[in-house]
Each structure stands twice: as C-alpha cells, then as structure tokens.
Short mmCIF file of C-alpha atoms and ligand atoms in Angstrom, two decimals:
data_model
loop_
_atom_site.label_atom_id
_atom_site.label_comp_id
_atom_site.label_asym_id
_atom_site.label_seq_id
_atom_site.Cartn_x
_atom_site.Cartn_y
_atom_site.Cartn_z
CA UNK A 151 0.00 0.00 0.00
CA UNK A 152 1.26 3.42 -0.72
CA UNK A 153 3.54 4.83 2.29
CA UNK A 154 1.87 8.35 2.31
CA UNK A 155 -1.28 7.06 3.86
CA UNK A 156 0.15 7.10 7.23
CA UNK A 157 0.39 11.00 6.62
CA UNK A 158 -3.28 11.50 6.77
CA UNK A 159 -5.90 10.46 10.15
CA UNK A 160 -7.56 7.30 8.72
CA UNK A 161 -10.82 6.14 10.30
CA UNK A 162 -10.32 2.27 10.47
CA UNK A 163 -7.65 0.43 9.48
CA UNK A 164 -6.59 0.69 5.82
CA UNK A 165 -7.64 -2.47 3.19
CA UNK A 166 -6.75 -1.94 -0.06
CA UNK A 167 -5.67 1.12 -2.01
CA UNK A 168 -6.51 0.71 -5.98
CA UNK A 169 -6.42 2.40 -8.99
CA UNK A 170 -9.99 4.33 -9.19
CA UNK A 171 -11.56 6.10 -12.07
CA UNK A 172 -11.40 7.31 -15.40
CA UNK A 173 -9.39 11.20 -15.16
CA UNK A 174 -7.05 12.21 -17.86
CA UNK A 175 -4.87 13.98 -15.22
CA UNK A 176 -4.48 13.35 -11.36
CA UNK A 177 -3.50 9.71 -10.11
CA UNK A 178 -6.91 8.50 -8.04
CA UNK A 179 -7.09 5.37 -5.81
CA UNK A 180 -9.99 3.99 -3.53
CA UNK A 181 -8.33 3.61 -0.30
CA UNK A 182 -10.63 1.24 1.36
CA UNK A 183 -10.75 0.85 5.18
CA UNK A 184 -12.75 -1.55 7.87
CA UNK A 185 -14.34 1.52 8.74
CA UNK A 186 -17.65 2.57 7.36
CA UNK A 187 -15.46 4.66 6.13
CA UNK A 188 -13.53 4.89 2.77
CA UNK A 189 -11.39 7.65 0.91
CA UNK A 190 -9.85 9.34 -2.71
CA UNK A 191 -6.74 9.51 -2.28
CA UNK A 192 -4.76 11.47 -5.27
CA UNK A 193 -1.58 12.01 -6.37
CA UNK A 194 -1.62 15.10 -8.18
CA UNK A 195 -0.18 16.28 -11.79
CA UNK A 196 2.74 18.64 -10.90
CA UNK A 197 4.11 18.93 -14.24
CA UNK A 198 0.42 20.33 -14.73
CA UNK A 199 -0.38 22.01 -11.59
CA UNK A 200 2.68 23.96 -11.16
CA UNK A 201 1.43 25.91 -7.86
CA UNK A 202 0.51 22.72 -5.53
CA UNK A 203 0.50 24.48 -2.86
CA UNK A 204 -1.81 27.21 -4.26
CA UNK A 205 -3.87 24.62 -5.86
CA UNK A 206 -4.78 23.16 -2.53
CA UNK A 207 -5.29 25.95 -1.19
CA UNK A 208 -8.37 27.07 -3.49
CA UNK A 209 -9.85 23.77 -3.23
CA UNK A 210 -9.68 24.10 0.54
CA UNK A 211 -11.07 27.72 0.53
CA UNK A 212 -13.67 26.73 -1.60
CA UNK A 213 -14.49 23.78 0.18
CA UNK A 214 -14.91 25.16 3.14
CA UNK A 215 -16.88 27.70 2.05
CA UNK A 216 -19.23 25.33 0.49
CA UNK A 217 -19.60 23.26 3.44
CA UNK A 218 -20.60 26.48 5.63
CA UNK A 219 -23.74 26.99 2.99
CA UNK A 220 -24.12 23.10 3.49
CA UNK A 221 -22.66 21.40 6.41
CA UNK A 222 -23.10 18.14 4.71
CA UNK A 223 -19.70 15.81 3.70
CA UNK A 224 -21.75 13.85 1.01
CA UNK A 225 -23.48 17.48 -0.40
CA UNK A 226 -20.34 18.85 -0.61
CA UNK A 227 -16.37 17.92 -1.59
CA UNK A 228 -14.51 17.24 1.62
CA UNK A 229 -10.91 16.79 2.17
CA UNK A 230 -9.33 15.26 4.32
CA UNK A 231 -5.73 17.36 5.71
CA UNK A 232 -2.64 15.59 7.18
CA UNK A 233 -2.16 14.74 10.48
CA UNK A 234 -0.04 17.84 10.60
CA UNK A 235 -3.01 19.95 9.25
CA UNK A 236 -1.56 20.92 6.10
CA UNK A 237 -4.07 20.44 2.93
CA UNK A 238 -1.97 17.68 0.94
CA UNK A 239 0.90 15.10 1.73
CA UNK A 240 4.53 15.64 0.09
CA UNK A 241 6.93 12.70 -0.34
CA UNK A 242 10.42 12.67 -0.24
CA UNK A 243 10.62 12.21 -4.00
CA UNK A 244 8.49 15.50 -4.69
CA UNK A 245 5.22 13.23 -5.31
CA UNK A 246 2.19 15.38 -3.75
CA UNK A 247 -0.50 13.66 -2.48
CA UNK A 248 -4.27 14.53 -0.95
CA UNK A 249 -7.40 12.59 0.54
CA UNK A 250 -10.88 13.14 0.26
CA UNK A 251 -13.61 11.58 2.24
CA UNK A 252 -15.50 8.93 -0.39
CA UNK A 253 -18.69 10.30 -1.56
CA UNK A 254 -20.69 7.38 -0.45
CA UNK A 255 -24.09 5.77 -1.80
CA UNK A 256 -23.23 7.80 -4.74
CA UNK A 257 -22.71 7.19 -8.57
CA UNK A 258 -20.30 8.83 -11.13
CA UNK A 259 -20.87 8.71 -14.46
CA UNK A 260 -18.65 8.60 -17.52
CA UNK A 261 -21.40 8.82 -20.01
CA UNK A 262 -24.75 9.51 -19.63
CA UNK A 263 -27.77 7.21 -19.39
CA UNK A 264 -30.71 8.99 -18.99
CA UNK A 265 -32.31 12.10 -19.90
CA UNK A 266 -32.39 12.72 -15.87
CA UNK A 267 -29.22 11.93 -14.93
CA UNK A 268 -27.97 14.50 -17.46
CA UNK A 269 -31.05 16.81 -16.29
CA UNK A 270 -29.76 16.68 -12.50
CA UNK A 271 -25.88 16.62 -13.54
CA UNK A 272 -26.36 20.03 -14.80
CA UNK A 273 -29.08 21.29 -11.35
CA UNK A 274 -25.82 20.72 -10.01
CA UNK A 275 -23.07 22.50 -11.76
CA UNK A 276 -26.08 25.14 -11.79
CA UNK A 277 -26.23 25.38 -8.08
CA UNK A 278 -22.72 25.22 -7.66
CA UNK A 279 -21.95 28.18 -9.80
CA UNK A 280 -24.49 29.71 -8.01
CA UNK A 281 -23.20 29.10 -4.39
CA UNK A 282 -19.70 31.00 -5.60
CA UNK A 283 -21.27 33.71 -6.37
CA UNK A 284 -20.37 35.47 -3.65
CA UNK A 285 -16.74 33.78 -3.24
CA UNK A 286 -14.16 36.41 -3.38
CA UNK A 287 -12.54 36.15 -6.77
CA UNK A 288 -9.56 37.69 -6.35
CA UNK A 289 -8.35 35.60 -3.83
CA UNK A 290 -8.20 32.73 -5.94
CA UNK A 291 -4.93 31.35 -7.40
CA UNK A 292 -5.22 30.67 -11.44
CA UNK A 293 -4.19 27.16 -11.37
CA UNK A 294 -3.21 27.17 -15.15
CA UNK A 295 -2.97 30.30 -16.76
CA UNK A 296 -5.06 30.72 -20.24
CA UNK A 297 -6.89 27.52 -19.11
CA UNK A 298 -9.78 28.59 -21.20
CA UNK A 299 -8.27 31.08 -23.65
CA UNK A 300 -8.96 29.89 -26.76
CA UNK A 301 -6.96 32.26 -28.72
CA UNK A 302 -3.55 30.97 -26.30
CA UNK A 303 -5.14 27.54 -27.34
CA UNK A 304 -4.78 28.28 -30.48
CA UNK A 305 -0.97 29.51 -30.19
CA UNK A 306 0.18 26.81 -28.58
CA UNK A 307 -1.35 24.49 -31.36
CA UNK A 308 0.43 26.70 -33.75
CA UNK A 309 3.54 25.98 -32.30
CA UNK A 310 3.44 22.33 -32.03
CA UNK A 311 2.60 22.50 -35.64
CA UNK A 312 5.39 24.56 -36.91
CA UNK A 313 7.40 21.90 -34.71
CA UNK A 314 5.82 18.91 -35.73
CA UNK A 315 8.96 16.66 -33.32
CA UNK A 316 7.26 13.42 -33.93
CA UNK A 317 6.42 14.11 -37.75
CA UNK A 318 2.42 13.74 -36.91
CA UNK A 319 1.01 16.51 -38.40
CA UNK A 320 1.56 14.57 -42.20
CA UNK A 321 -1.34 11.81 -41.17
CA UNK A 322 -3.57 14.57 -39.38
CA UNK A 323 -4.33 16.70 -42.66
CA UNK A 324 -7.41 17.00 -41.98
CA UNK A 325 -7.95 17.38 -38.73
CA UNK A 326 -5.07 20.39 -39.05
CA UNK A 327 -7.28 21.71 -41.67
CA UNK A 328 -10.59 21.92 -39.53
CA UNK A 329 -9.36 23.76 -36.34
CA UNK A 330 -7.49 26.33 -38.76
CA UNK A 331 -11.14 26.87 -40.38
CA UNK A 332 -12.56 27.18 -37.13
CA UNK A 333 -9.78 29.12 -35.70
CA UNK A 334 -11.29 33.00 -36.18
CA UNK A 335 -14.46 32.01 -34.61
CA UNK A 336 -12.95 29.94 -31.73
CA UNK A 337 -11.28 33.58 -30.20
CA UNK A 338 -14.68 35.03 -30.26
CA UNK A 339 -15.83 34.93 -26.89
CA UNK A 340 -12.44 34.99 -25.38
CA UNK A 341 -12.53 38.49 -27.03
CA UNK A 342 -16.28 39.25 -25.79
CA UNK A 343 -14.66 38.75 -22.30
CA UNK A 344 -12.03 41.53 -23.18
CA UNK A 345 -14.22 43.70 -24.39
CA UNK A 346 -16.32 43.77 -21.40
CA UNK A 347 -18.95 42.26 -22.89
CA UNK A 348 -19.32 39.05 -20.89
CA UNK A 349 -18.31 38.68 -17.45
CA UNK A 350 -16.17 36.57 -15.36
CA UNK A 351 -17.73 34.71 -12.39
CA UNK A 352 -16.37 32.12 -10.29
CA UNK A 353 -16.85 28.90 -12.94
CA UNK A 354 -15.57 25.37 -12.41
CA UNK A 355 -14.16 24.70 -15.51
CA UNK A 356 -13.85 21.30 -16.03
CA UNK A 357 -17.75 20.24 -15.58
CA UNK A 358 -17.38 17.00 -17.18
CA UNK A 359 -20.65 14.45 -16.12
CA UNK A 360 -17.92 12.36 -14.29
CA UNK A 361 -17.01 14.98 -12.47
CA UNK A 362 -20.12 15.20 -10.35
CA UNK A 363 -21.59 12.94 -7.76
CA UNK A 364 -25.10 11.78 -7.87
CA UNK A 365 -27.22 10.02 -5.01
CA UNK A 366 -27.11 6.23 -5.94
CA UNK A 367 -31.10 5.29 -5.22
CA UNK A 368 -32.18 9.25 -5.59
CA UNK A 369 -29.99 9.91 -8.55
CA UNK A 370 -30.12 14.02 -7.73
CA UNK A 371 -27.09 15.97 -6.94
CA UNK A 372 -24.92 15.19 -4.19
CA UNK A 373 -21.95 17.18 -4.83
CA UNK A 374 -19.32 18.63 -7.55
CA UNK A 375 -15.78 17.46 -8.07
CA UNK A 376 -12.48 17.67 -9.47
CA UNK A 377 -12.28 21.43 -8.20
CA UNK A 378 -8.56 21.40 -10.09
CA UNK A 379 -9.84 24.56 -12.20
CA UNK A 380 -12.44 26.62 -10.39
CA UNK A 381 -10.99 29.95 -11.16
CA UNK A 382 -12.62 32.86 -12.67
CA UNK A 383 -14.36 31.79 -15.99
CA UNK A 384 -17.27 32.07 -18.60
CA UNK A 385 -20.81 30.33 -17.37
CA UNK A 386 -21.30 29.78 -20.89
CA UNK A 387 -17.86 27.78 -21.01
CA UNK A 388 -19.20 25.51 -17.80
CA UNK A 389 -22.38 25.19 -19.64
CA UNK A 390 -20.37 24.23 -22.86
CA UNK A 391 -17.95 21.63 -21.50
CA UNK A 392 -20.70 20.19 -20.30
CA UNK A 393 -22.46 20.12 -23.28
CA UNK A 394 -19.57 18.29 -24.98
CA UNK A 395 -19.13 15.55 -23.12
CA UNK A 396 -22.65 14.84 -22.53
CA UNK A 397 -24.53 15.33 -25.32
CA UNK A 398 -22.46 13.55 -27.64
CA UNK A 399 -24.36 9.96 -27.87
CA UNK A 400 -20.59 8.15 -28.04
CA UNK A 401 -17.60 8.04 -26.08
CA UNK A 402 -15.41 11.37 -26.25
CA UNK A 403 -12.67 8.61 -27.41
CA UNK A 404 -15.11 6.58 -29.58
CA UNK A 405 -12.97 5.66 -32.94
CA UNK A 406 -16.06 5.00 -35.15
CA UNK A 407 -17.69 8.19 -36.07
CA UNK A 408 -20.97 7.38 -37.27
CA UNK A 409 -21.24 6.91 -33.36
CA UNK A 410 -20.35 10.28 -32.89
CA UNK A 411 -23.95 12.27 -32.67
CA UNK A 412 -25.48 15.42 -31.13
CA UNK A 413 -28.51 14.64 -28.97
CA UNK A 414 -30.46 18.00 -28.97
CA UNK A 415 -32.46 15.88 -26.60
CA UNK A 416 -29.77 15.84 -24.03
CA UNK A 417 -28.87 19.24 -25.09
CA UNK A 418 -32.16 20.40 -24.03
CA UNK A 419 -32.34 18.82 -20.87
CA UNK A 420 -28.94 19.92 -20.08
CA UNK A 421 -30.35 24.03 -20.72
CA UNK A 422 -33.60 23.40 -18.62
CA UNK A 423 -31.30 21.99 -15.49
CA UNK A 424 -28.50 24.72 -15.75
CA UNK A 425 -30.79 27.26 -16.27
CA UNK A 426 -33.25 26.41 -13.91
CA UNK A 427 -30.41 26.46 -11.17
CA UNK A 428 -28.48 29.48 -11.96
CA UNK A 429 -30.57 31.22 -15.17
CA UNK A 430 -32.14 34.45 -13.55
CA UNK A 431 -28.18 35.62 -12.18
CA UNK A 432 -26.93 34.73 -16.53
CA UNK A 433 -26.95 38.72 -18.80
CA UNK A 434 -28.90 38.02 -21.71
CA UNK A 435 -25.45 37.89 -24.26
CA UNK A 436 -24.41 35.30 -21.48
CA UNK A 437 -27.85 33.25 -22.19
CA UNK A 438 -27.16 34.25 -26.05
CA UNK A 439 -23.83 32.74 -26.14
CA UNK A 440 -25.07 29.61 -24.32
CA UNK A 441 -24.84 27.67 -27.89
CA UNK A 442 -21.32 29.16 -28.93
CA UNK A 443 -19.75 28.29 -25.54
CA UNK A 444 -21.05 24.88 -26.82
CA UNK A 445 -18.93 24.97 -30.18
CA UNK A 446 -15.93 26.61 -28.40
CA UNK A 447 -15.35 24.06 -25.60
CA UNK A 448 -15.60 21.52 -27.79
CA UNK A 449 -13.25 23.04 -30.36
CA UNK A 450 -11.11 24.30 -27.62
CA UNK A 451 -10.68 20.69 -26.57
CA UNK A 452 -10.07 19.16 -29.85
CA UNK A 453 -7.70 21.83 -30.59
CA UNK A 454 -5.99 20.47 -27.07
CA UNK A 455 -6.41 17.03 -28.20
CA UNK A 456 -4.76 17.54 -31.09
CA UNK A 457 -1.83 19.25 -30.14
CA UNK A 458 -1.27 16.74 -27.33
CA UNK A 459 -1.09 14.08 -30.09
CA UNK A 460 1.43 16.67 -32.36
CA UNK A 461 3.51 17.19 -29.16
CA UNK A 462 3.41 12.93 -28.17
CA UNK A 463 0.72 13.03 -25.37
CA UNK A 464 2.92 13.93 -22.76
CA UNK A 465 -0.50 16.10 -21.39
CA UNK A 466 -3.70 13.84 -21.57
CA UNK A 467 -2.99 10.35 -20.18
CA UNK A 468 -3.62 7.96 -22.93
CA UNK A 469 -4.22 4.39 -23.02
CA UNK A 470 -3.65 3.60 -27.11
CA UNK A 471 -1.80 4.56 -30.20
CA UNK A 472 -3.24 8.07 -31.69
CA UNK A 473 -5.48 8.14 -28.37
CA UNK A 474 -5.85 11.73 -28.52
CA UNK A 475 -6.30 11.72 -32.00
CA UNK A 476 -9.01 9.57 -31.85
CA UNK A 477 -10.71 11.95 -29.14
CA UNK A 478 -9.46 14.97 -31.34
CA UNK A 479 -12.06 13.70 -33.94
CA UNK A 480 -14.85 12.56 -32.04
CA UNK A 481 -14.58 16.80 -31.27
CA UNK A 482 -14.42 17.47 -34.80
CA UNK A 483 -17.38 15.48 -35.60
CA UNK A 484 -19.60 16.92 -32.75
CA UNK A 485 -18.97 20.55 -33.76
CA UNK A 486 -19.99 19.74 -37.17
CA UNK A 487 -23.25 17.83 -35.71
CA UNK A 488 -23.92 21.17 -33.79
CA UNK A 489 -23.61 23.34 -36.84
CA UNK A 490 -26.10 21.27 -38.69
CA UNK A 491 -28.51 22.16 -35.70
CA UNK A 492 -27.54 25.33 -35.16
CA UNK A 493 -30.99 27.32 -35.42
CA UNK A 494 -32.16 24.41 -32.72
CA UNK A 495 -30.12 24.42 -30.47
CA UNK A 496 -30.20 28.73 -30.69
CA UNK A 497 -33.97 28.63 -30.56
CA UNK A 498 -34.24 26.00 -27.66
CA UNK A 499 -32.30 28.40 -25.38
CA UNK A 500 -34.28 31.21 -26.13
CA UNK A 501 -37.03 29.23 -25.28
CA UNK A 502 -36.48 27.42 -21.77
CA UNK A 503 -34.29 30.83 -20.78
CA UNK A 504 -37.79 32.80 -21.12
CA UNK A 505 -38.95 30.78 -18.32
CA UNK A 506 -36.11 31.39 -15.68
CA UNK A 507 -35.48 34.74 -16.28
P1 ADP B 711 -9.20 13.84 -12.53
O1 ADP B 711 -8.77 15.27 -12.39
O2 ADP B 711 -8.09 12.96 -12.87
O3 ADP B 711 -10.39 13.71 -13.43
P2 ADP B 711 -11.11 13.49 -10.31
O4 ADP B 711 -10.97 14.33 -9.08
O5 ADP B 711 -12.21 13.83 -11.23
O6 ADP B 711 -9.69 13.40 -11.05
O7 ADP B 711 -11.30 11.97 -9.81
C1 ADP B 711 -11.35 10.88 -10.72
C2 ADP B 711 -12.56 10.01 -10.41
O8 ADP B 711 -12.49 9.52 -9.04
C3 ADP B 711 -13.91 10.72 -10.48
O9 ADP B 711 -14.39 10.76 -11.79
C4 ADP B 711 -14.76 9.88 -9.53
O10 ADP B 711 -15.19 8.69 -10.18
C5 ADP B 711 -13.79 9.47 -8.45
N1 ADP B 711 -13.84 10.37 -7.29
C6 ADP B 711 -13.09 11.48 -7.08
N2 ADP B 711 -13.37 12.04 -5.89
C7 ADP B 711 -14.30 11.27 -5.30
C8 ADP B 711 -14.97 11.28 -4.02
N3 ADP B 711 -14.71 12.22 -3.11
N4 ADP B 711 -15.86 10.28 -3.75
C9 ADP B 711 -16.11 9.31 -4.65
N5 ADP B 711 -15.51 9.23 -5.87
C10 ADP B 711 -14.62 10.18 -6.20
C1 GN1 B 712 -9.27 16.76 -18.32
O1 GN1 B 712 -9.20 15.94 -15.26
P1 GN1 B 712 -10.30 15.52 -16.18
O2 GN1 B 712 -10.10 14.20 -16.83
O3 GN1 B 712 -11.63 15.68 -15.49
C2 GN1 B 712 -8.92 18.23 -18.52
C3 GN1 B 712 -10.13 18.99 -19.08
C4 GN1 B 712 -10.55 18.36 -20.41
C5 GN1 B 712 -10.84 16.89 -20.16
C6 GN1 B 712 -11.14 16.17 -21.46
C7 GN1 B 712 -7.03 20.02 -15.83
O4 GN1 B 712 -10.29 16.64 -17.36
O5 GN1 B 712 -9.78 20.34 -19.30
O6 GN1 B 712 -11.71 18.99 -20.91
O7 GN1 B 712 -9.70 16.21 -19.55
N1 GN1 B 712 -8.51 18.81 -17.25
C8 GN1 B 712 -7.39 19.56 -17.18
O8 GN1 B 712 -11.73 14.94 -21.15
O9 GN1 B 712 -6.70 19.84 -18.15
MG1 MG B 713 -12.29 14.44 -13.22
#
C-alpha cells in the first residue's frame, strides 16, 4: 500500500488502495478501510499544476466555504488534511499527495444514461456556480494560466505545428485543416470577455458528467468534483464543457464516427437543469452565447487534443496509439453535428431561458 497514507488520520484500518476512475490527469485510488469509512486519495499532476500548494489551497477555501452553505460531507467535496493539518501530503521524491472523504451511496458517471441523470448533472453545476457567487474572486490562485483562452489555445497548437517533433502533423491533414477553419471564430468569446462584454464569475471549468456525484437510489445531486480549475471563468464555457461531453451519444474517445452524434435531446435537458439552477443571475449575451460556448469548448478541446497528439501526449494520459487523435475527432465530428442544428439548439435556449429569467 502506498507509504503516504500514514500522513493522513484514517478512520479504520486501511484495506486496499486501488487504482480508481477514469481522469485524464491526477493519479486516483480507492483507499478502502474496515471503517464505514472509505477515501480518494490522489496524487496530483505537478508537471500540470505547477502551484501545488496554491492549488490546494483554493480547493480548501472553496471547500470550506461550500460546506458552511451546506454542512453536509456527502453534499459537498470534503478533504481530508494531514495529520499535521496541512491540505496535501509531500513525499520525499516530490510526489504530492491529498485525501478526500468517499462520496458514499453515490454514482459517477462517464457517459450519460438517462435524460435525468444529465437533467440533475447540470441542477448541479447550476447550483454550484451559483453558491460562488459570492466567493471572493480575487483571492483565488489561477491554477493554469489561459486555461480557457482559446486564442492561447490556439498559439500553442500553432507551435506544435510549426514543430511537428514526432512528424504527426503529415497523417492529421485534416484534422489540421478543420481547427485552422474554425480558428477566427474559436477567439470570439475569449474576445467578448475583453471587451467587457461578458463577465467573469467564479466557474468550475472542467464540468465533465464524471465529475459530479449523484445520489445512488435518488440519482439528484450530491456534490461537484475535481475542483482542479475553479478559477474565474465564462458560465457559458461551464455550460459548454458540459455540453460536450454529454450530449455527444458516443464516447469522447469513440474511434467509429458514425457513433459520434449530437442529442439536442440531451442538449435540451442539459439548458432546462442549468438554467433552472443558476438562469435568472446569466446577462442576456451570457444566455445568447449559451450555444457558442457549446462549439468553443468543444473546439477548444479538440484543438488540445490535437496538439497533445502533435507534441506525443505527454499532457492527456492515454491508453492507445493516436489516443488523442481519436478523441481529437470525435470533437471534430460533434462541432460539425452542432452546426447542422444550429438554429435548434439557438432557438431552444431562447425558449427554456424565457422561463427562468
Ligand atoms: P481527474 O482530475 O483525474 O479527473 P477526479 O478528481 O475527477 O480526477 O477523480 C477521478 C474520479 O475519481 C472521479 O471521476 C470519480 O469517479 C472518483 N472520485 C473522485 N473524488 C471522489 C470522491 N470524493 N468520492 C467518490 N468518488 C470520487
Ligand atoms: C481533463 O481531469 P479531467 O479528466 O476531469 C482536462 C479537461 C478536459 C478533459 C477532457 C485540468 O479533465 O480540461 O476537458 O480532460 N482537465 C485539465 O476529457 O486539463
Ligand atoms: Mg475528473
């Protein structure tokens, strides 16, 4: 079993500590105990998360701030500090490691399987946005800079193409050719921000389904996780990372695309949750750009995707040859799904937005 355990105050005696979950970027395990008890233990990405120590200390701020609205450690994210009372565990060979109480009776889901779950997935990423509202910004460390800016995206993939070290870019012609189309529009609400158009709020930024906990028997919210990114951000950029990893009706690493589909269904359902939740505090460009934000995460993270693969995955853990190539063109394929709906998906959040405002 790993060594650092005996850093933290486990309830029972520790029974097994294994591999757990399905993240691209932190190391989880289920530590398992006698206890009723069990725990998340995670070693995190350093070579990602340059600021540890800042890291941790957002996700304890915001933690405990959460937990004050709702003093409940299934409702909200609760970790678990050393026996020292510092926020994470460091091991003599530079590994950092942290423990969260296990969400239990609950259910995570890597892809969706009803209408509802999707519904309540985004009631909560609705409420949580909500709830850090009134968390002071600025004291907030940016855990990766540009995290969202497209246009820096966009650089960086320019880079790694005028690079090319592996000698990928040959067999991704196409792919190459689509973000560059898609490259003018893909700065566009990164430069709405600037312009003081739409505003920042406190966002999560990585509001992938499997990074929320359900209620096993209820199946409502229990609580949000993965709080890695919550920095200031775009709602509509929550709403649309969201949107791309749910709605899609295959896997975001599925290799056949005819798989590879748009469910305005689950689209829909997604809108009438987050708005519901957090809706009346949205401006009306903000509700406007719900749609684009859509498009932009998804392009944003094929554009990722795809300079991952250029660069030899050294970001985005992968578990196959041209991994992140595959998942680069499942996001491809879903943008052009969402253009050929474009005037439904525009019309259906004019629609269920009239009734929250
Ligand atoms: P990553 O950044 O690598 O995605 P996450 O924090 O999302 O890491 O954790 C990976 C997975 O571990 C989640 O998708 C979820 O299945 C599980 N998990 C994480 N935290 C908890 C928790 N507190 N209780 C239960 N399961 C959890
Ligand atoms: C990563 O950590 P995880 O697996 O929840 C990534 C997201 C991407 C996502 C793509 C910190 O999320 O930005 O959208 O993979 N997180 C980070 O699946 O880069
Ligand atoms: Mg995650």
């Amino acid at each position: 079993m790993l060594p650092m355990i005996a850093s933290f105050p486990i309830v029972g005696t520790p029974l097994s500590c294994e591999r757990y979950g399905s993240g691209h970027i932190n190391e989880t395990y289920l530590l398992k105990t006698d206890a009723p008890h069990d725990y998340i233990l995670q070693k995190i990405n350093h070579n990602i998360f340059k600021d540890v120590d800042g890291l941790m200390r957002n996700i304890a701020a915001v933690t405990s701030f959460l937990y004050e609205k709702t003093p409940d450690s299934r409702r909200v994210l609760t970790l678990v500090k050393t026996k020292e009372g510092k926020n994470y565990a460091q091991t003599e060979n530079g590994e950092y490691f942290r423990l969260y109480e296990f969400v239990t009776d609950s259910i995570c889901l890597d892809k969706v399987e009803s209408k509802e779950d999707f519904y309540q997935s985004a009631v909560a990423f609705g409420q949580f946005q909500n709830q850090l509202a009134a968390f002071p910004a600025d004291t907030l460390t940016e855990t990766i800079p540009h995290f969202h800016d497209t246009i820096d995206r966009y650089r960086i993939f320019h880079e790694a193409l005028e690079k090319d070290p592996l000698g990928r870019a040959a067999s991704c012609q196409e792919e190459i050719a689509f973000a560059l189309a898609h490259e003018e529009e893909g700065g566009s609400m990164v430069r709405m921000l600037r312009e003081g158009k739409l505003p920042l709020r406190v966002t999560h930024n990585d509001t992938k389904l499997n990074n929320v906990m359900l209620d096993a028997r209820e199946r409502t919210p229990l609580c949000v996780i993965d709080l890695d990114t919550v920095m200031p951000g775009l709602a509509g950029n929550d709403f649309g990372d969201s949107i791309r990893f749910g709605a899609n009706t295959a896997a975001e690493d599925e290799k056949d695309l005819s798989k590879v589909l748009f469910s305005l269904e689950l689209f829909e359902a997604y809108a009438e949750g987050f708005l519901s939740a957090c809706g009346s505090a949205l401006t009306e460009l903000e509700i406007a750009t719900l749609p684009l934000g859509a498009k932009l995460m998804t392009l944003e993270c094929g554009v990722r995707f795809l300079t991952d693969h250029l660069l030899g995955d050294t970001y985005f853990r992968i578990h196959r040859e041209n991994h992140n190539l595959d998942r680069c063109r499942t996001q491809f394929k879903l943008i052009a799904e969402m253009e050929m709906q474009w005037a439904q998906m525009e019309s259906a959040i004019e629609k269920i937005a009239a009734k929250y405002r």
